[in-house]
Tab-separated table of C-alpha atoms in Angstrom:
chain	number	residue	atom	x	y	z
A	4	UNK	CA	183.919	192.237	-25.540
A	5	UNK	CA	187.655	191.729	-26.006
A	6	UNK	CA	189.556	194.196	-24.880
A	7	UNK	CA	192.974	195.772	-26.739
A	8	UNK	CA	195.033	193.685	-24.264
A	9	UNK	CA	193.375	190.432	-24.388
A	10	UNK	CA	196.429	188.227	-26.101
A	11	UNK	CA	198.835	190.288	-23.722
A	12	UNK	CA	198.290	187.810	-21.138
A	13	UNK	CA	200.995	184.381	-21.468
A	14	UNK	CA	197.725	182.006	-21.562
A	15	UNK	CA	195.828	183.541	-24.338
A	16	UNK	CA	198.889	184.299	-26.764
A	17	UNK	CA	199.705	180.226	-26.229
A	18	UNK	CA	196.033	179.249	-26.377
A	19	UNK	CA	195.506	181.606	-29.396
A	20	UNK	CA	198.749	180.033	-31.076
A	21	UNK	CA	197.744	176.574	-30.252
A	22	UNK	CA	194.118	176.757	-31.822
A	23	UNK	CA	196.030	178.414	-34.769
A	24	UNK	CA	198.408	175.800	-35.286
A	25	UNK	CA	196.135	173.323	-35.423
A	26	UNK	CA	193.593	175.451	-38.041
A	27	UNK	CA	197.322	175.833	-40.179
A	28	UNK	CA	198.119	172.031	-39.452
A	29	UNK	CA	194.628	170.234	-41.019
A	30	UNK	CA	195.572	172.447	-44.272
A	31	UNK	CA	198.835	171.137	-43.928
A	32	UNK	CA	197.820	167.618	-44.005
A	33	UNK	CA	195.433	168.384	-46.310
A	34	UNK	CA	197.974	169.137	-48.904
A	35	UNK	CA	200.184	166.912	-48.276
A	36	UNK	CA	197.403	163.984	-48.649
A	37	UNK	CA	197.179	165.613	-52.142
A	38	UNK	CA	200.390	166.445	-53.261
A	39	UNK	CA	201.077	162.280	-51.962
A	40	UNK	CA	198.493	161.100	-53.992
A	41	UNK	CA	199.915	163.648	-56.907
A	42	UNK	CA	202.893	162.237	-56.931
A	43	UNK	CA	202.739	158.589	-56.683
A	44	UNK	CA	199.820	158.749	-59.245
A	45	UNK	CA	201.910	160.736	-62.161
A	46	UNK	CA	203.947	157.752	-63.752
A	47	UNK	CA	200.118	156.241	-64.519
A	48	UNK	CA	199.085	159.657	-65.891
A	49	UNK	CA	202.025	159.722	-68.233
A	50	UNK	CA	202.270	155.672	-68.884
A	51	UNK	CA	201.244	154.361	-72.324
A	52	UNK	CA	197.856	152.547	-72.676
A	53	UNK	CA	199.487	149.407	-73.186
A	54	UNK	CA	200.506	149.498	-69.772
A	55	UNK	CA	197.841	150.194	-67.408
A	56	UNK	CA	195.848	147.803	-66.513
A	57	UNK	CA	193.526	146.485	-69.227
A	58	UNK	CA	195.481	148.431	-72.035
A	59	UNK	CA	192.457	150.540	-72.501
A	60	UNK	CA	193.945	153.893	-70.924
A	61	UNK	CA	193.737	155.466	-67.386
A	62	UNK	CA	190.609	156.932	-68.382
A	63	UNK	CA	188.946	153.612	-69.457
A	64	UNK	CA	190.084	151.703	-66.324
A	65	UNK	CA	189.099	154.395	-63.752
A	66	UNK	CA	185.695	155.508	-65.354
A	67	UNK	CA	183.715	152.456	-64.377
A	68	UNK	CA	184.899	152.839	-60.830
A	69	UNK	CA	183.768	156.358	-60.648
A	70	UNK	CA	180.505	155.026	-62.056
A	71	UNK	CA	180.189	152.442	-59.926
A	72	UNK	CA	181.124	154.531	-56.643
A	73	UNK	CA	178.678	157.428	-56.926
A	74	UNK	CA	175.829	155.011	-58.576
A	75	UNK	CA	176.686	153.284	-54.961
A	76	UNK	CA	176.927	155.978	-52.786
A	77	UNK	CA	174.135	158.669	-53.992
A	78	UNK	CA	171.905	155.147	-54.144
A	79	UNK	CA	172.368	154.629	-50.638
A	80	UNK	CA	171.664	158.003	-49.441
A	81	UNK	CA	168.436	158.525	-51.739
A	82	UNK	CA	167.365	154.755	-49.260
A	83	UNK	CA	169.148	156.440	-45.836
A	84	UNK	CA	168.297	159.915	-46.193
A	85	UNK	CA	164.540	159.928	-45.907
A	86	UNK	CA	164.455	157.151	-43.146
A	87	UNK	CA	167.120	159.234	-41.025
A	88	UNK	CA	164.441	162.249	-40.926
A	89	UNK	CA	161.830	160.073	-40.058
A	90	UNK	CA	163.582	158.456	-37.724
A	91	UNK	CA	164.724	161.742	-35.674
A	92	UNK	CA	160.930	162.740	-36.186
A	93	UNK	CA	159.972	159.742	-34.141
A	94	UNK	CA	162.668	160.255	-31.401
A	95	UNK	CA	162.353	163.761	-30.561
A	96	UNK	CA	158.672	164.652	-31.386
A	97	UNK	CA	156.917	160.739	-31.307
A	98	UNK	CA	158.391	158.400	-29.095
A	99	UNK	CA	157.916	158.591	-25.168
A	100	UNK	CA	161.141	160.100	-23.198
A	101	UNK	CA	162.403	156.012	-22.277
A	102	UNK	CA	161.842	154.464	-25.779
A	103	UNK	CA	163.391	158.178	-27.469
A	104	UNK	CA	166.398	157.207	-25.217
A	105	UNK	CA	166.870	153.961	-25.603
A	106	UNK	CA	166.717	154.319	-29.664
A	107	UNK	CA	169.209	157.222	-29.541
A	108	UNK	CA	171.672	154.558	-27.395
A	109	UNK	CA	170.721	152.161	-30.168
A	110	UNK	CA	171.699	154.465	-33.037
A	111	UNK	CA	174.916	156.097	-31.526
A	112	UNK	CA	176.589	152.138	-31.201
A	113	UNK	CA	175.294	151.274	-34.538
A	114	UNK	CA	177.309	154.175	-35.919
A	115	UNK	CA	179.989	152.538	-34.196
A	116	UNK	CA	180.320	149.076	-36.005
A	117	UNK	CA	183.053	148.672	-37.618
A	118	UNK	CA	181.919	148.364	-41.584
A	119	UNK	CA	183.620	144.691	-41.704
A	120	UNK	CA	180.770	143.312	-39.730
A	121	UNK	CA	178.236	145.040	-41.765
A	122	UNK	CA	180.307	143.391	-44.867
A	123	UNK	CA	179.726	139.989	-43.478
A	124	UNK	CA	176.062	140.960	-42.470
A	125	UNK	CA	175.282	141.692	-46.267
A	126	UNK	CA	177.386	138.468	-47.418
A	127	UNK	CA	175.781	135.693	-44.921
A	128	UNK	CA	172.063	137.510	-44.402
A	129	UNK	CA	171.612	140.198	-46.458
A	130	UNK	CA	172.727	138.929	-50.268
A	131	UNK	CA	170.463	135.693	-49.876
A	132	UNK	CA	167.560	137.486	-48.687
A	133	UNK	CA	167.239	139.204	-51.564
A	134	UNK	CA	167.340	136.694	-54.104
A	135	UNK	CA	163.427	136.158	-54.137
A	136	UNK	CA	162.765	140.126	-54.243
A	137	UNK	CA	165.497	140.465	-57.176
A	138	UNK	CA	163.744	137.477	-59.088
A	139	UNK	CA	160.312	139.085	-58.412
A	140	UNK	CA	161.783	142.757	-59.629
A	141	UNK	CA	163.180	141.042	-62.859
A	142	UNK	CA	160.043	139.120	-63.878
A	143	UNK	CA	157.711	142.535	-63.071
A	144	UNK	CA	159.560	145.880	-63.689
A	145	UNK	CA	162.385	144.628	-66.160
A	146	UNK	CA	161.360	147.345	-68.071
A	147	UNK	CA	162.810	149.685	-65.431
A	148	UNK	CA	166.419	150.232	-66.425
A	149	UNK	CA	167.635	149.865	-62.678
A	150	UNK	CA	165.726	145.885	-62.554
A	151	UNK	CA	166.449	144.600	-65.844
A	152	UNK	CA	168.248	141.518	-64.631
A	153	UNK	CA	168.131	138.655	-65.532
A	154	UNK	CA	168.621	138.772	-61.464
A	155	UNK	CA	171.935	137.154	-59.747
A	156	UNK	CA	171.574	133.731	-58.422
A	157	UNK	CA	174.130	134.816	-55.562
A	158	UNK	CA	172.482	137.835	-54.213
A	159	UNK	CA	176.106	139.801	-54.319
A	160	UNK	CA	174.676	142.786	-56.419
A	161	UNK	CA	174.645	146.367	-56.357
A	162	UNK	CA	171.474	146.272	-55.122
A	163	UNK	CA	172.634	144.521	-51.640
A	164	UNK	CA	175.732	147.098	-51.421
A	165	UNK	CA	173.056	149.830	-51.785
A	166	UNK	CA	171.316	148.483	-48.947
A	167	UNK	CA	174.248	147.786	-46.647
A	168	UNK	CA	175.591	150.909	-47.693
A	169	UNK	CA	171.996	152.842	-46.551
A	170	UNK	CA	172.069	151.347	-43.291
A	171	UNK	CA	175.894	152.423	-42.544
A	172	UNK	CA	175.126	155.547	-43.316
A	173	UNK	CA	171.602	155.834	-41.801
A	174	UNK	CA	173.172	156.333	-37.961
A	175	UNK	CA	175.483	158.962	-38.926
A	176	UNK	CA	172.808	160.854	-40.699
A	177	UNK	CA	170.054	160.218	-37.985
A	178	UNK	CA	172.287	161.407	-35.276
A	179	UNK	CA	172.531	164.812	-36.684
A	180	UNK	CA	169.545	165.338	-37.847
A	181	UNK	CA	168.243	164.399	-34.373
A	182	UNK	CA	170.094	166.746	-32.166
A	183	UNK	CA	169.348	169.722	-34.967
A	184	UNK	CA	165.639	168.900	-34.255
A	185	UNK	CA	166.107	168.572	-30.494
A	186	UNK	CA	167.483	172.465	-30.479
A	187	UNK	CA	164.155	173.707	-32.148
A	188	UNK	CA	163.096	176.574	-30.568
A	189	UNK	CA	160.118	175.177	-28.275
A	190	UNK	CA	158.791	178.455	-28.654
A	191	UNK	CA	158.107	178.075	-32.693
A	192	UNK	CA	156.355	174.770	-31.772
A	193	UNK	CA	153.959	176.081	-28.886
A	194	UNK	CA	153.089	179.051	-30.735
A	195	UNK	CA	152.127	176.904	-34.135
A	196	UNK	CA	150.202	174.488	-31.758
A	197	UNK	CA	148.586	177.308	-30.105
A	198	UNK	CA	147.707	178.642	-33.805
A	199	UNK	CA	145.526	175.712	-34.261
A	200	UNK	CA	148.296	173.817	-36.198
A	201	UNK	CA	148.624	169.301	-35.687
A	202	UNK	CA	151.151	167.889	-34.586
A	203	UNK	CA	152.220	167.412	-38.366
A	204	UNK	CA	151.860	171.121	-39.425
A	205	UNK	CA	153.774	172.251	-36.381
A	206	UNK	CA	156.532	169.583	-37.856
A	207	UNK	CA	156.133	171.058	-41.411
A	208	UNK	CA	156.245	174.406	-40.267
A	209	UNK	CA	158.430	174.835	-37.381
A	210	UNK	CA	160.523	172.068	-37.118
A	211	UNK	CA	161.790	170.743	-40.838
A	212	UNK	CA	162.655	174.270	-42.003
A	213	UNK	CA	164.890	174.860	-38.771
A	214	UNK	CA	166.652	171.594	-39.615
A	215	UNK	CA	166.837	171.891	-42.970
A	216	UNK	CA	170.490	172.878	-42.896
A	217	UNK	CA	171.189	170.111	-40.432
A	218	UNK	CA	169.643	167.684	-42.732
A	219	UNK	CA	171.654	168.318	-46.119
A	220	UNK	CA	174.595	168.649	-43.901
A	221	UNK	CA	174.109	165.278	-42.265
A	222	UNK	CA	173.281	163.433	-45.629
A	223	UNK	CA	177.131	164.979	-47.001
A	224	UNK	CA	177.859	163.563	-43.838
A	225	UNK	CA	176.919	159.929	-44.965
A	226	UNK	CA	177.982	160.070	-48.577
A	227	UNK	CA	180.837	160.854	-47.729
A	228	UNK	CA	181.512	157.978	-46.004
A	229	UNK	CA	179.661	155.541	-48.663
A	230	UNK	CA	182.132	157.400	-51.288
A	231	UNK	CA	185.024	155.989	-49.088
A	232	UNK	CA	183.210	152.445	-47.726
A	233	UNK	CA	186.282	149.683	-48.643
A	234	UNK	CA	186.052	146.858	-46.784
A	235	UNK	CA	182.029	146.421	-46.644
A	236	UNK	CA	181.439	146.477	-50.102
A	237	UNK	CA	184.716	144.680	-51.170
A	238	UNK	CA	183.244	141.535	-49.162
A	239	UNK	CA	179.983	142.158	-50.392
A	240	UNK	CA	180.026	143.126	-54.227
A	241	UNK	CA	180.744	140.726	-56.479
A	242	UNK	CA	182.377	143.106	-59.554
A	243	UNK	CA	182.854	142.640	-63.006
A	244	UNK	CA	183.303	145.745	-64.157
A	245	UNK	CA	182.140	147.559	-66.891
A	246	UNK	CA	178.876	150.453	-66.446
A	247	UNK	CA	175.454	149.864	-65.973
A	248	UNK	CA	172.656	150.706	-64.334
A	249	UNK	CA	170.763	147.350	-63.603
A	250	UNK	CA	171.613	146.680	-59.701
A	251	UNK	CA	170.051	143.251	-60.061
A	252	UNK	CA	172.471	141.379	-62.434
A	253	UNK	CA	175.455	139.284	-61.916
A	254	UNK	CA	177.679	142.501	-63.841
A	255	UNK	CA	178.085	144.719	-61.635
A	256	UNK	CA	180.467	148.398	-61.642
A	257	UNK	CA	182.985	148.107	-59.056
A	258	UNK	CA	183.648	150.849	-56.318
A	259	UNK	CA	187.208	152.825	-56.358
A	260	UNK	CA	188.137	152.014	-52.518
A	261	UNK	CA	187.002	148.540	-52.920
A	262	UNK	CA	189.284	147.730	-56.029
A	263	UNK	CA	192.086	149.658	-54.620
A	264	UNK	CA	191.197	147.141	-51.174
A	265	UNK	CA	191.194	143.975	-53.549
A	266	UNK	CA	193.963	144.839	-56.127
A	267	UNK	CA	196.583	146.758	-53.835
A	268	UNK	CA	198.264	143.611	-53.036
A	269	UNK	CA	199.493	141.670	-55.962
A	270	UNK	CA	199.780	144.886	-58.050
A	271	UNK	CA	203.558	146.155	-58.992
A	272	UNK	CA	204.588	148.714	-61.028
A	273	UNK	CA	202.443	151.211	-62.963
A	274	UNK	CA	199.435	148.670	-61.533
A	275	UNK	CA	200.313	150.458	-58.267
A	276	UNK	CA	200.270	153.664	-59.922
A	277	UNK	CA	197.119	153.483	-61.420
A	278	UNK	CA	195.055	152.084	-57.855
A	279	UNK	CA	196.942	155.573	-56.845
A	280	UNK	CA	195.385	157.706	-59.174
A	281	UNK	CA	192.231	156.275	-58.867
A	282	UNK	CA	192.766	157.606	-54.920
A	283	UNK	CA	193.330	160.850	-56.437
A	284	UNK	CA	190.234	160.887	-57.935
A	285	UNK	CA	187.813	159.172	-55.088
A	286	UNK	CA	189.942	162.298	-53.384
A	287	UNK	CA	188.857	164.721	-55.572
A	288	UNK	CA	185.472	163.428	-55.724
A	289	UNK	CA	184.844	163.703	-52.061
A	290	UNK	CA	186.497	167.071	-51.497
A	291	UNK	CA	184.338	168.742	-54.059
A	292	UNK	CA	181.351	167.012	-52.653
A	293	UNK	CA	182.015	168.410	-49.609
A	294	UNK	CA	182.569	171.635	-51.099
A	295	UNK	CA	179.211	171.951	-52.685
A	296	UNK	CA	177.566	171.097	-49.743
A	297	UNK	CA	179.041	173.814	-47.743
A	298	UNK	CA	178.429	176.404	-50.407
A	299	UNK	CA	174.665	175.034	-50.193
A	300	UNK	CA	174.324	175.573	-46.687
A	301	UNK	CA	175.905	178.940	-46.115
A	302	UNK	CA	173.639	179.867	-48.913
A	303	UNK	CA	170.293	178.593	-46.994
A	304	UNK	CA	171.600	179.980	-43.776
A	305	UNK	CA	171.994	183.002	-45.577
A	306	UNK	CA	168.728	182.962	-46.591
A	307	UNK	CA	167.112	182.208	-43.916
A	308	UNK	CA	168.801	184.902	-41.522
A	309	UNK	CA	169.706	182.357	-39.558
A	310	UNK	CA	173.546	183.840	-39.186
């Protein structure tokens, strides 16, 4: 228990000032990323029409990138999320002790590769691997908004960023969710074994509601990133604007950091301006998503009496 003289003492009244200048300096830079991105952005907000790019308006030119980012990211992380828990399910409560050691090793450096290699991945492997699958999903479930096609003949769709995207994200997520599981009470699992429970009930029971909180905060974890992805999807997209939902076609929505990546350098002018504000708003997008998810898990810790 702290006593009434515990930031008497020369160490604790630096170390205490320390950790609170460095609380007081992420706010800092916080705002200032903002009121940056505020300010460079305003002559677009207040431009005419006829001069940002494609004389449709602000709103006209960055809607289809907002479309095109979230149909992107939340696409990947509906792919990644489910494979990261069953991934971490295999590791900590599947695999034997060498194998569950050698995959977490595995996942840890794939987290670590740099996105431009997964970029060229998708481009030289990935996009003509799925041409046949694409073709196959046109001819058979064209009926199915997300497959109408008529399917690319370069493989550089939205469906192949989705899948790059998914297994970018997939280490990040896995990694949490992993060591969440791994600090499972053993004494939950024993005593739903000893119940009578299998090996899956004991999971169902014990171990997924424990990590629950680890899980939605690990998948926030990975959109986040696939909000922000530039250089993977700008290498492996092949945009042409516009919104849809078909992830199969040669039109496909472009991403916000990937057009700000591709246009940045030959813009001028309120061009500039405008790749700014659409910053703002991949800014804004990603802040509030990372907002909601924090209100969501203090609520289901709350619930659960786990604080």
């Amino acid at each position: 228990m702290e006593g009434p003289s515990t930031y008497k003492r020369p160490a604790d009244r630096i170390f205490r000032g320390i950790t609170t200048g460095a609380g007081v300096l992420i706010l800092l830079v916080l705002a200032g990323v903002a009121v940056f991105l505020l300010a460079e952005a305003w002559p677009a907000f207040t431009a005419p029409d006829s001069e940002i790019p494609g004389e449709g308006g602000l709103v006209v030119y960055i809607w289809p990138l907002v479309f095109g980012t979230l149909l992107a990211a939340t696409l990947a992380l509906v792919v990644a999320a489910p494979l990261a828990v069953l991934i971490a399910l295999f590791i900590t409560h599947y695999a034997p002790r060498r194998i569950a050691q050698f995959l977490g090793y595995v996942i840890d450096l794939l987290a670590a590769v740099p996105s431009i290699i997964y970029g060229l991945w998708g481009f030289t492997v990935l996009a003509p691997a799925t041409l046949a699958p694409t073709g196959w999903l046109a001819d058979n479930l064209g009926f199915v908004p997300l497959f109408a096609g008529p399917a690319s003949t370069t493989g550089r769709t939205m469906f192949t960023t989705v899948l790059v995207l998914a297994v970018m994200i997939l280490p990040i997520i896995t990694a949490v969710i992993r060591e969440a599981f791994l600090q499972t009470p053993k004494l939950y699992e024993e005593a739903s074994l000893a119940l009578g429970a299998t090996r899956l009930e004991m999971i169902r029971m014990a171990v997924l509601p424990f990590g629950r909180s680890s899980i939605l905060s690990g998948s926030m974890l990975g959109l986040g990133r696939a909000l922000g992805e530039t250089m993977a999807v700008a290498i492996v997209l092949s945009a042409s604007g516009g919104v849809t939902f078909n992830l199969i076609s040669s039109g496909n929505p472009a991403t916000i950091a990937a057009n700000i990546a591709l246009e940045f350098p030959e813009s001028s002018g309120v061009a500039i301006d405008t790749l700014i504000a659409s910053g703002l708003v991949l800014f804004a997008i990603t802040l509030i998503v990372n907002m909601i998810a924090r209100a969501v898990i203090n609520r289901r810790t709350d619930l659960s009496g786990a604080s």
